[in-house]
């Protein structure tokens, strides 16, 4: 070994192998080429990743990175634990012994679905039954008895009332759409309201179909005035019929309105010079 070699820092093997003497290069790998290290230097310069061997008196964690080693930066910290929105224990608790959903839980979930539907739109009893029949949880549906219980409970609380719903639909149809009795009856039937409830609601409606039809026809004649008499009559009759007015009311109203509109002489649409 030369003086230059003594000034160099010792070479530390990365994987715990023996340190080689710079002066022994080319002389082979025999025992004569290995320079023993003092115990203090062994403890100071031992490889970070050297693992303990059998009979070694070093600490048991000598094979792990030290606290200051970069490898301890991320691996040494505990990783965050993700928690499920619904725990496995909760799902098992809500499940029935046979693996299906708990009937009481199914009923509560179905009631919540029905309440959400009622918040967006009024439903008849028939429509509410369809909602409950279509609900399914864990391949389990409500039976007829459970559906009847839910419907009775909602009717008792006032959430479902076909008579009130029929009154609202009639008021809206008359005031906003100018509908007659036939159209109103058809609408209530489509909503699944019983016939006796429909008849009772229509009986409360004033018998003023002629007045409502006249008001509607006069508002439409302003846009039909540019047409010839036959075309205007045909279109007005169709509009009144689609709004549910009876044939007698349509004929009477059209005759009255056409007489008001075309009572005076009216030049033809084509002129020849």
Short mmCIF file of C-alpha atoms in Angstrom, two decimals:
data_model
loop_
_atom_site.label_atom_id
_atom_site.label_comp_id
_atom_site.label_asym_id
_atom_site.label_seq_id
_atom_site.Cartn_x
_atom_site.Cartn_y
_atom_site.Cartn_z
CA UNK A 1 0.00 0.00 0.00
CA UNK A 2 1.34 3.41 -0.93
CA UNK A 3 0.94 6.74 0.77
CA UNK A 4 -1.63 7.76 -1.83
CA UNK A 5 -3.69 4.72 -1.02
CA UNK A 6 -3.69 5.53 2.66
CA UNK A 7 -5.19 8.98 1.95
CA UNK A 8 -8.17 7.48 0.15
CA UNK A 9 -11.42 6.78 1.98
CA UNK A 10 -12.14 3.12 2.49
CA UNK A 11 -14.44 1.48 -0.07
CA UNK A 12 -17.61 0.16 1.56
CA UNK A 13 -19.29 -2.76 -0.23
CA UNK A 14 -22.99 -2.14 -0.83
CA UNK A 15 -24.05 -5.71 -0.16
CA UNK A 16 -22.00 -6.54 2.91
CA UNK A 17 -19.06 -8.20 1.18
CA UNK A 18 -15.50 -7.98 2.41
CA UNK A 19 -13.61 -4.81 1.67
CA UNK A 20 -10.81 -5.27 -0.83
CA UNK A 21 -7.36 -3.74 -0.47
CA UNK A 22 -6.46 -1.36 -3.30
CA UNK A 23 -3.00 -2.90 -3.35
CA UNK A 24 -4.27 -6.44 -3.82
CA UNK A 25 -5.93 -5.86 -7.21
CA UNK A 26 -4.61 -8.36 -9.66
CA UNK A 27 -3.23 -10.58 -6.88
CA UNK A 28 -6.34 -12.76 -6.60
CA UNK A 29 -9.20 -13.06 -4.13
CA UNK A 30 -7.41 -15.16 -1.49
CA UNK A 31 -7.41 -14.59 2.23
CA UNK A 32 -4.13 -12.72 1.92
CA UNK A 33 -5.93 -9.95 -0.05
CA UNK A 34 -8.43 -9.20 2.75
CA UNK A 35 -7.48 -6.57 5.30
CA UNK A 36 -9.24 -7.00 8.67
CA UNK A 37 -11.12 -4.00 10.07
CA UNK A 38 -11.19 -2.89 13.69
CA UNK A 39 -14.42 -3.45 15.63
CA UNK A 40 -15.07 0.31 15.90
CA UNK A 41 -14.68 0.72 12.14
CA UNK A 42 -16.93 -2.28 11.58
CA UNK A 43 -19.70 -0.64 13.58
CA UNK A 44 -19.07 2.73 11.91
CA UNK A 45 -18.85 1.57 8.31
CA UNK A 46 -21.08 -1.51 8.31
CA UNK A 47 -23.29 -1.82 5.29
CA UNK A 48 -26.73 -0.34 5.74
CA UNK A 49 -28.39 -3.33 4.09
CA UNK A 50 -26.26 -6.06 5.73
CA UNK A 51 -28.47 -8.69 7.30
CA UNK A 52 -27.69 -10.40 10.60
CA UNK A 53 -26.23 -13.84 10.40
CA UNK A 54 -26.56 -16.74 12.74
CA UNK A 55 -24.58 -16.09 15.91
CA UNK A 56 -24.15 -12.41 15.14
CA UNK A 57 -24.41 -10.27 18.27
CA UNK A 58 -25.60 -7.18 16.39
CA UNK A 59 -29.16 -5.90 16.90
CA UNK A 60 -31.91 -7.88 15.19
CA UNK A 61 -32.89 -4.88 13.06
CA UNK A 62 -29.44 -4.46 11.54
CA UNK A 63 -30.77 -5.75 8.22
CA UNK A 64 -33.32 -2.93 7.98
CA UNK A 65 -32.59 0.63 6.88
CA UNK A 66 -31.54 3.02 9.59
CA UNK A 67 -33.75 5.85 10.71
CA UNK A 68 -31.73 8.33 8.64
CA UNK A 69 -31.70 6.20 5.49
CA UNK A 70 -33.75 7.57 2.57
CA UNK A 71 -35.57 4.25 2.28
CA UNK A 72 -37.20 4.87 5.66
CA UNK A 73 -38.80 8.07 4.38
CA UNK A 74 -41.92 6.66 2.71
CA UNK A 75 -41.90 3.02 3.72
CA UNK A 76 -41.42 3.85 7.38
CA UNK A 77 -44.62 5.89 7.53
CA UNK A 78 -48.00 4.20 7.89
CA UNK A 79 -50.07 4.38 4.70
CA UNK A 80 -53.54 5.99 5.00
CA UNK A 81 -56.34 3.44 5.37
CA UNK A 82 -59.33 3.75 3.03
CA UNK A 83 -62.69 3.21 4.66
CA UNK A 84 -65.66 1.89 2.72
CA UNK A 85 -68.82 3.99 2.60
CA UNK A 86 -70.79 0.98 3.79
CA UNK A 87 -68.86 -1.45 5.92
CA UNK A 88 -69.01 -5.16 5.40
CA UNK A 89 -70.34 -5.58 8.93
CA UNK A 90 -73.22 -3.21 8.17
CA UNK A 91 -74.17 -5.11 5.06
CA UNK A 92 -74.08 -8.37 6.97
CA UNK A 93 -76.19 -6.92 9.77
CA UNK A 94 -78.85 -5.69 7.32
CA UNK A 95 -78.95 -8.99 5.46
CA UNK A 96 -81.38 -11.71 6.37
CA UNK A 97 -80.10 -15.09 7.58
CA UNK A 98 -80.86 -16.68 4.20
CA UNK A 99 -78.62 -14.19 2.41
CA UNK A 100 -81.47 -11.98 1.13
CA UNK A 101 -82.34 -8.46 2.19
CA UNK A 102 -84.16 -7.91 5.47
CA UNK A 103 -87.90 -7.48 4.67
CA UNK A 104 -88.18 -4.55 7.08
CA UNK A 105 -85.20 -2.86 5.46
CA UNK A 106 -86.73 -3.44 2.02
CA UNK A 107 -89.97 -1.84 3.13
CA UNK A 108 -88.23 1.21 4.58
CA UNK A 109 -86.20 1.67 1.40
CA UNK A 110 -89.34 1.37 -0.74
CA UNK A 111 -91.11 3.99 1.40
CA UNK A 112 -88.19 6.38 0.90
CA UNK A 113 -88.39 5.89 -2.87
CA UNK A 114 -92.12 6.62 -2.83
CA UNK A 115 -91.62 9.75 -0.71
CA UNK A 116 -89.05 11.07 -3.17
CA UNK A 117 -91.48 10.49 -6.04
CA UNK A 118 -94.24 12.33 -4.19
CA UNK A 119 -91.96 15.31 -3.64
CA UNK A 120 -91.65 15.82 -7.39
CA UNK A 121 -95.19 14.92 -8.49
CA UNK A 122 -98.53 14.10 -6.93
CA UNK A 123 -99.44 10.45 -7.38
CA UNK A 124 -102.71 8.59 -7.30
CA UNK A 125 -103.09 5.47 -5.20
CA UNK A 126 -102.82 3.36 -8.34
CA UNK A 127 -99.58 5.09 -9.39
CA UNK A 128 -98.13 4.66 -5.90
CA UNK A 129 -98.84 0.93 -6.07
CA UNK A 130 -96.94 0.70 -9.33
CA UNK A 131 -93.93 2.39 -7.71
CA UNK A 132 -93.93 -0.06 -4.81
CA UNK A 133 -94.41 -3.08 -7.04
CA UNK A 134 -91.48 -2.06 -9.20
CA UNK A 135 -89.07 -1.63 -6.28
CA UNK A 136 -86.57 -4.42 -5.76
CA UNK A 137 -83.70 -4.84 -3.28
CA UNK A 138 -81.46 -7.87 -3.21
CA UNK A 139 -83.81 -9.76 -5.53
CA UNK A 140 -86.56 -9.26 -2.99
CA UNK A 141 -89.79 -7.33 -3.59
CA UNK A 142 -92.63 -6.21 -1.40
CA UNK A 143 -95.52 -8.64 -1.24
CA UNK A 144 -99.16 -7.60 -1.60
CA UNK A 145 -99.69 -7.34 2.15
CA UNK A 146 -96.68 -5.05 2.60
CA UNK A 147 -97.81 -2.84 -0.31
CA UNK A 148 -101.30 -2.54 1.19
CA UNK A 149 -99.80 -1.58 4.55
CA UNK A 150 -97.65 1.14 2.98
CA UNK A 151 -100.57 2.51 0.93
CA UNK A 152 -102.86 2.58 3.97
CA UNK A 153 -100.18 4.31 6.02
CA UNK A 154 -99.62 6.98 3.35
CA UNK A 155 -103.37 7.54 2.91
CA UNK A 156 -103.78 7.89 6.67
CA UNK A 157 -101.03 10.51 6.74
CA UNK A 158 -102.57 12.38 3.81
CA UNK A 159 -99.69 11.70 1.42
CA UNK A 160 -102.10 9.97 -0.98
CA UNK A 161 -105.61 11.30 -1.65
CA UNK A 162 -107.30 10.62 -4.99
CA UNK A 163 -110.15 13.06 -4.33
CA UNK A 164 -107.76 15.95 -3.69
CA UNK A 165 -105.64 15.00 -6.70
CA UNK A 166 -108.73 14.88 -8.95
CA UNK A 167 -109.76 18.35 -7.81
CA UNK A 168 -106.31 19.76 -8.58
CA UNK A 169 -106.23 18.17 -12.03
CA UNK A 170 -109.69 19.49 -12.89
CA UNK A 171 -108.83 23.01 -11.76
CA UNK A 172 -105.62 23.00 -13.78
CA UNK A 173 -107.34 21.57 -16.85
CA UNK A 174 -110.12 24.15 -16.77
CA UNK A 175 -108.14 27.27 -15.92
CA UNK A 176 -104.92 26.62 -17.83
CA UNK A 177 -105.96 24.42 -20.74
CA UNK A 178 -109.65 25.18 -21.21
CA UNK A 179 -110.55 21.48 -21.13
CA UNK A 180 -114.10 20.18 -21.05
CA UNK A 181 -115.65 17.34 -19.12
CA UNK A 182 -114.76 14.63 -21.60
CA UNK A 183 -111.06 15.55 -21.64
CA UNK A 184 -110.96 15.90 -17.87
CA UNK A 185 -112.60 12.52 -17.36
CA UNK A 186 -110.13 10.92 -19.74
CA UNK A 187 -107.18 12.50 -17.94
CA UNK A 188 -108.32 11.30 -14.51
CA UNK A 189 -108.88 7.81 -15.86
CA UNK A 190 -105.36 7.73 -17.27
CA UNK A 191 -104.01 8.64 -13.83
CA UNK A 192 -105.68 5.54 -12.37
CA UNK A 193 -108.32 7.35 -10.33
CA UNK A 194 -111.44 5.33 -9.60
CA UNK A 195 -114.64 6.02 -11.56
CA UNK A 196 -116.69 7.03 -8.53
CA UNK A 197 -114.02 9.54 -7.49
CA UNK A 198 -113.97 11.00 -11.02
CA UNK A 199 -117.76 11.36 -11.13
CA UNK A 200 -117.82 13.05 -7.73
CA UNK A 201 -115.11 15.50 -8.80
CA UNK A 202 -116.86 16.33 -12.07
CA UNK A 203 -120.17 16.83 -10.27
CA UNK A 204 -118.54 19.62 -8.28
CA UNK A 205 -117.53 21.30 -11.53
CA UNK A 206 -119.98 24.05 -12.59
CA UNK A 207 -122.00 23.13 -15.67
CA UNK A 208 -120.51 25.89 -17.77
CA UNK A 209 -118.90 23.96 -20.62
CA UNK A 210 -120.59 26.25 -23.12
CA UNK A 211 -119.16 29.39 -21.51
CA UNK A 212 -115.64 27.92 -21.30
CA UNK A 213 -115.84 26.68 -24.88
CA UNK A 214 -117.03 30.07 -26.09
CA UNK A 215 -114.17 31.81 -24.32
CA UNK A 216 -111.65 29.41 -25.84
CA UNK A 217 -113.16 29.62 -29.35
CA UNK A 218 -113.18 33.42 -29.39
CA UNK A 219 -109.51 33.52 -28.37
CA UNK A 220 -108.66 31.17 -31.26
CA UNK A 221 -110.71 32.98 -33.88
CA UNK A 222 -108.28 35.88 -33.83
CA UNK A 223 -105.67 33.66 -35.46
CA UNK A 224 -108.24 31.97 -37.75
CA UNK A 225 -109.77 35.16 -39.11
CA UNK A 226 -107.40 35.23 -42.10
CA UNK A 227 -108.72 31.86 -43.33
CA UNK A 228 -111.83 31.23 -45.36
CA UNK A 229 -114.98 30.33 -43.50
CA UNK A 230 -114.96 26.57 -44.09
CA UNK A 231 -111.29 26.15 -43.13
CA UNK A 232 -111.73 28.22 -39.97
CA UNK A 233 -114.83 26.23 -39.00
CA UNK A 234 -113.07 22.89 -39.49
CA UNK A 235 -110.00 23.87 -37.46
CA UNK A 236 -112.00 25.41 -34.64
CA UNK A 237 -114.22 22.34 -34.35
CA UNK A 238 -111.16 20.09 -34.12
CA UNK A 239 -109.55 22.19 -31.41
CA UNK A 240 -112.71 22.16 -29.30
CA UNK A 241 -113.18 18.41 -29.71
CA UNK A 242 -109.59 17.70 -28.66
CA UNK A 243 -110.21 19.60 -25.45
CA UNK A 244 -113.01 17.27 -24.54
CA UNK A 245 -116.13 19.23 -25.35
CA UNK A 246 -119.12 17.23 -26.44
CA UNK A 247 -120.42 17.27 -29.99
CA UNK A 248 -123.44 19.38 -29.07
CA UNK A 249 -121.32 22.00 -27.31
CA UNK A 250 -118.86 22.11 -30.23
CA UNK A 251 -121.61 22.64 -32.81
CA UNK A 252 -123.32 25.34 -30.78
CA UNK A 253 -120.12 27.22 -29.99
CA UNK A 254 -118.75 27.06 -33.54
CA UNK A 255 -122.03 28.33 -34.96
CA UNK A 256 -122.06 31.23 -32.51
CA UNK A 257 -118.44 32.23 -33.04
CA UNK A 258 -118.56 31.86 -36.82
CA UNK A 259 -121.65 34.05 -36.89
CA UNK A 260 -119.83 36.71 -34.89
CA UNK A 261 -116.76 36.57 -37.10
CA UNK A 262 -118.33 36.30 -40.54
CA UNK A 263 -121.61 38.16 -40.03
CA UNK A 264 -120.65 40.99 -42.39
CA UNK A 265 -119.68 40.77 -46.04
CA UNK A 266 -116.12 39.69 -46.54
CA UNK A 267 -114.21 40.00 -49.78
CA UNK A 268 -112.87 36.83 -51.32
CA UNK A 269 -109.23 36.01 -50.99
CA UNK A 270 -108.61 36.31 -54.74
CA UNK A 271 -109.24 39.45 -56.75
CA UNK A 272 -109.19 39.72 -60.52
CA UNK A 273 -108.43 43.12 -62.00
#
